[in-house]
Amino acid sequence: MATGEPLEGAICFGTEQVPESWRHLWQLRGRELLQLLQSDHIAQPIRMDDQTVHRPSLNHELNEHLVVKSPTAFTSFLDTNDSIILDMPDVSRLSTAIGNFLYVGMSMSFKRVQEDKQQLTGALRLHTAAVEGGDFKLEIFINSPTARAIIHAIRDRDEKLVRIMLGNYLAEGMDGSLRKQEEKHLGIPGPTSALGVVPTEDEDYRLLIMLQFSTGQELCSIFPI
């Protein structure tokens, strides 16, 4: 029997068992998982906390908030499947899209400084949805002070401050993501796994934001075709 057949049966069975209001989400997650299997991308689930890097500038209390944690193992390894990664957007178009706070944090990142004011930057990338209607993932390289500010806001569960830092556009895009909606359906308390900060191998941190499909589509326009 093919690898995906037992899973297809399980997904169909689960669709009949879950509440009707959750069926679309269940089916979408199932299609994402099947796509992963068919493309041989599920070898070993990759967790964000495998990327732990010691940061002398941030104390242990803050480091506990540097990992992206999914509400379930099922959604955790889905982060490893990004069908297309868009990068090298035009810097002049970013401040409107990501807001001043994140724009400054990105501009002061080691990755951006190394680019020596080039018009295109690798400090922002967009991971497209695996399937139609799925979540996009925005990835922004930011400097340590910006990361520290976001981590403090997440730790203190200051949602208003987080929204100010993200800007209304990205905050609303995150609120509409399947990841955030799934947490609401399951009654999972904050902080949300749709937003996370993880260290890199150098001085920067990566800000990861899960976005609803429509917001992701709009952001595609800032990348060169």
CSV table of C-alpha atoms in Angstrom, one decimal:
chain,number,residue,atom,x,y,z
A,1,MET,CA,0.0,0.0,0.0
A,2,ALA,CA,1.3,3.5,-0.8
A,3,THR,CA,2.6,5.6,2.0
A,4,GLY,CA,-0.2,8.2,1.7
A,5,GLU,CA,-3.2,5.8,1.5
A,6,PRO,CA,-3.5,5.1,5.3
A,7,LEU,CA,-3.2,8.8,6.0
A,8,GLU,CA,-5.9,9.6,3.4
A,9,GLY,CA,-8.2,7.2,5.2
A,10,ALA,CA,-7.4,8.7,8.6
A,11,ILE,CA,-8.1,12.2,7.3
A,12,CYS,CA,-11.4,11.2,5.8
A,13,PHE,CA,-12.4,9.4,9.1
A,14,GLY,CA,-11.3,12.5,11.1
A,15,THR,CA,-13.4,14.8,8.8
A,16,GLU,CA,-16.5,12.9,9.8
A,17,GLN,CA,-15.6,13.1,13.5
A,18,VAL,CA,-14.6,16.7,14.0
A,19,PRO,CA,-17.2,19.5,14.5
A,20,GLU,CA,-18.5,20.9,11.2
A,21,SER,CA,-17.0,24.3,11.9
A,22,TRP,CA,-13.5,22.7,12.0
A,23,ARG,CA,-13.8,20.5,8.9
A,24,HIS,CA,-12.3,23.0,6.4
A,25,LEU,CA,-9.3,23.5,8.7
A,26,TRP,CA,-8.9,19.8,9.2
A,27,GLN,CA,-9.1,19.1,5.5
A,28,LEU,CA,-6.6,21.8,4.7
A,29,ARG,CA,-4.1,20.5,7.3
A,30,GLY,CA,-4.6,17.1,5.8
A,31,ARG,CA,-3.8,18.2,2.3
A,32,GLU,CA,-0.7,19.9,3.5
A,33,LEU,CA,0.5,16.7,5.2
A,34,LEU,CA,-0.2,14.6,2.1
A,35,GLN,CA,1.8,17.1,0.0
A,36,LEU,CA,4.7,16.8,2.4
A,37,LEU,CA,4.6,13.0,2.1
A,38,GLN,CA,4.4,13.0,-1.7
A,39,SER,CA,7.3,15.4,-2.0
A,40,ASP,CA,9.5,13.4,0.5
A,41,HIS,CA,9.9,16.4,2.7
A,42,ILE,CA,9.0,14.5,5.9
A,43,ALA,CA,12.1,12.7,6.8
A,44,GLN,CA,12.5,14.2,10.3
A,45,PRO,CA,10.4,17.0,11.6
A,46,ILE,CA,12.6,20.0,12.1
A,47,ARG,CA,11.9,22.0,15.2
A,48,MET,CA,12.9,25.6,15.7
A,49,ASP,CA,14.4,24.9,19.0
A,50,ASP,CA,17.0,22.8,17.3
A,51,GLN,CA,18.6,26.1,16.2
A,52,THR,CA,19.4,27.2,19.7
A,53,VAL,CA,22.4,29.6,19.8
A,54,HIS,CA,23.9,31.0,22.9
A,55,ARG,CA,23.3,34.7,23.2
A,56,PRO,CA,25.4,36.4,26.0
A,57,SER,CA,23.5,39.7,25.4
A,58,LEU,CA,20.1,38.1,26.4
A,59,ASN,CA,19.7,36.4,29.8
A,60,HIS,CA,18.3,32.9,30.3
A,61,GLU,CA,14.8,34.2,31.1
A,62,LEU,CA,14.6,35.9,27.7
A,63,ASN,CA,16.1,32.9,25.8
A,64,GLU,CA,13.2,30.8,26.9
A,65,HIS,CA,11.0,32.9,24.7
A,66,LEU,CA,13.2,32.7,21.6
A,67,VAL,CA,11.7,29.5,20.2
A,68,VAL,CA,8.7,29.2,18.0
A,69,LYS,CA,6.4,26.6,19.6
A,70,SER,CA,3.4,25.1,17.8
A,71,PRO,CA,0.3,24.0,19.7
A,72,THR,CA,0.6,20.5,18.4
A,73,ALA,CA,3.3,18.3,16.8
A,74,PHE,CA,1.1,18.2,13.7
A,75,THR,CA,1.4,21.9,13.0
A,76,SER,CA,5.0,22.0,14.1
A,77,PHE,CA,6.6,20.1,11.3
A,78,LEU,CA,4.4,21.8,8.7
A,79,ASP,CA,6.7,24.8,9.1
A,80,THR,CA,9.4,22.8,7.3
A,81,ASN,CA,7.4,22.8,4.0
A,82,ASP,CA,7.7,26.0,2.1
A,83,SER,CA,6.9,25.4,-1.6
A,84,ILE,CA,8.5,28.6,-2.7
A,85,ILE,CA,10.7,31.2,-0.9
A,86,LEU,CA,10.6,34.7,-2.3
A,87,ASP,CA,13.5,36.9,-1.5
A,88,MET,CA,15.5,40.0,-2.5
A,89,PRO,CA,12.7,42.6,-2.4
A,90,ASP,CA,13.2,46.3,-3.2
A,91,VAL,CA,14.1,48.0,0.1
A,92,SER,CA,12.2,51.2,-0.9
A,93,ARG,CA,8.9,49.3,-0.8
A,94,LEU,CA,9.4,47.7,2.6
A,95,SER,CA,8.6,50.5,5.1
A,96,THR,CA,5.0,50.6,4.0
A,97,ALA,CA,4.6,46.8,4.1
A,98,ILE,CA,6.3,46.1,7.5
A,99,GLY,CA,6.1,49.4,9.3
A,100,ASN,CA,8.7,51.7,10.8
A,101,PHE,CA,9.6,49.6,13.9
A,102,LEU,CA,10.5,46.4,12.0
A,103,TYR,CA,12.0,48.4,9.1
A,104,VAL,CA,14.5,50.0,11.4
A,105,GLY,CA,15.2,46.7,13.1
A,106,MET,CA,15.8,45.1,9.8
A,107,SER,CA,18.0,48.0,8.5
A,108,MET,CA,20.2,47.7,11.6
A,109,SER,CA,20.6,43.9,11.3
A,110,PHE,CA,24.0,42.5,10.5
A,111,LYS,CA,22.6,40.9,7.4
A,112,ARG,CA,21.4,44.2,6.0
A,113,VAL,CA,24.4,46.2,7.0
A,114,GLN,CA,26.6,43.7,5.2
A,115,GLU,CA,24.7,44.4,2.0
A,116,ASP,CA,26.2,47.9,2.0
A,117,LYS,CA,23.0,49.8,1.1
A,118,GLN,CA,22.1,47.7,-1.9
A,119,GLN,CA,18.7,48.3,-3.3
A,120,LEU,CA,17.6,44.7,-3.0
A,121,THR,CA,17.9,42.9,0.3
A,122,GLY,CA,18.1,39.3,1.6
A,123,ALA,CA,17.0,40.4,5.1
A,124,LEU,CA,13.3,39.7,4.3
A,125,ARG,CA,11.9,36.6,2.8
A,126,LEU,CA,8.4,35.3,2.2
A,127,HIS,CA,7.6,31.6,2.4
A,128,THR,CA,4.6,30.9,0.2
A,129,ALA,CA,1.6,28.8,1.3
A,130,ALA,CA,2.0,25.0,0.6
A,131,VAL,CA,-1.6,24.9,-0.7
A,132,GLU,CA,-4.3,27.3,-1.9
A,133,GLY,CA,-5.8,29.1,1.2
A,134,GLY,CA,-2.9,28.1,3.5
A,135,ASP,CA,-0.7,30.4,5.6
A,136,PHE,CA,2.3,32.3,4.3
A,137,LYS,CA,5.3,32.9,6.6
A,138,LEU,CA,7.1,36.2,6.6
A,139,GLU,CA,10.7,36.0,7.7
A,140,ILE,CA,12.6,39.2,8.7
A,141,PHE,CA,16.2,39.5,10.0
A,142,ILE,CA,16.3,42.0,12.9
A,143,ASN,CA,19.0,43.2,15.2
A,144,SER,CA,19.3,42.2,18.9
A,145,PRO,CA,17.7,45.3,20.5
A,146,THR,CA,14.6,44.9,18.3
A,147,ALA,CA,14.4,41.2,19.1
A,148,ARG,CA,14.7,42.0,22.8
A,149,ALA,CA,11.8,44.4,22.7
A,150,ILE,CA,9.6,41.9,20.9
A,151,ILE,CA,10.5,39.1,23.2
A,152,HIS,CA,9.7,41.3,26.3
A,153,ALA,CA,6.3,42.1,24.8
A,154,ILE,CA,5.6,38.4,24.1
A,155,ARG,CA,6.8,37.4,27.5
A,156,ASP,CA,4.5,40.0,29.2
A,157,ARG,CA,1.6,39.1,26.9
A,158,ASP,CA,1.3,42.7,26.0
A,159,GLU,CA,-0.8,42.2,22.8
A,160,LYS,CA,-1.3,45.9,22.3
A,161,LEU,CA,2.5,46.5,22.2
A,162,VAL,CA,3.0,43.6,19.9
A,163,ARG,CA,0.5,45.0,17.5
A,164,ILE,CA,2.2,48.4,17.6
A,165,MET,CA,5.6,46.7,16.8
A,166,LEU,CA,4.2,44.7,14.0
A,167,GLY,CA,2.0,47.4,12.6
A,168,ASN,CA,-1.7,47.0,11.9
A,169,TYR,CA,-1.2,45.4,8.5
A,170,LEU,CA,1.0,42.5,9.6
A,171,ALA,CA,-1.0,42.2,12.9
A,172,GLU,CA,-4.3,41.8,11.1
A,173,GLY,CA,-2.7,39.4,8.6
A,174,MET,CA,-1.4,37.3,11.5
A,175,ASP,CA,-4.8,37.3,13.3
A,176,GLY,CA,-6.4,35.9,10.1
A,177,SER,CA,-3.9,33.1,9.7
A,178,LEU,CA,-5.0,29.5,10.0
A,179,ARG,CA,-2.4,29.1,12.8
A,180,LYS,CA,-4.0,31.8,14.9
A,181,GLN,CA,-7.6,30.6,14.1
A,182,GLU,CA,-6.7,27.1,15.0
A,183,GLU,CA,-5.5,28.3,18.4
A,184,LYS,CA,-8.7,30.1,19.0
A,185,HIS,CA,-10.8,27.0,18.1
A,186,LEU,CA,-8.8,24.8,20.4
A,187,GLY,CA,-8.8,27.4,23.2
A,188,ILE,CA,-5.1,27.6,23.4
A,189,PRO,CA,-4.0,30.6,25.5
A,190,GLY,CA,-1.3,33.0,24.3
A,191,PRO,CA,1.3,33.8,23.4
A,192,THR,CA,0.5,32.7,19.9
A,193,SER,CA,2.7,30.3,17.9
A,194,ALA,CA,2.0,32.4,14.8
A,195,LEU,CA,4.7,34.8,16.0
A,196,GLY,CA,8.2,33.9,17.1
A,197,VAL,CA,11.8,35.0,17.3
A,198,VAL,CA,14.7,32.6,16.7
A,199,PRO,CA,18.5,33.2,16.8
A,200,THR,CA,20.7,33.0,13.8
A,201,GLU,CA,24.4,32.0,13.5
A,202,ASP,CA,25.6,35.6,13.8
A,203,GLU,CA,24.3,38.7,15.6
A,204,ASP,CA,20.8,38.7,14.2
A,205,TYR,CA,17.5,37.1,15.0
A,206,ARG,CA,14.8,36.0,12.7
A,207,LEU,CA,11.2,37.2,13.2
A,208,LEU,CA,8.7,34.7,11.9
A,209,ILE,CA,5.1,35.8,11.3
A,210,MET,CA,2.4,33.5,10.0
A,211,LEU,CA,0.0,35.4,7.7
A,212,GLN,CA,-3.3,34.6,6.1
A,213,PHE,CA,-3.3,33.7,2.5
A,214,SER,CA,-4.7,37.0,1.2
A,215,THR,CA,-2.0,39.1,3.0
A,216,GLY,CA,0.7,36.8,1.7
A,217,GLN,CA,-0.6,37.2,-1.8
A,218,GLU,CA,-0.4,41.0,-1.4
A,219,LEU,CA,3.1,40.9,-0.1
A,220,CYS,CA,4.2,38.9,-3.2
A,221,SER,CA,4.0,42.2,-5.1
A,222,ILE,CA,7.1,43.6,-3.4
A,223,PHE,CA,9.3,40.9,-4.7
A,224,PRO,CA,10.9,40.9,-8.2
A,225,ILE,CA,9.4,38.4,-10.6
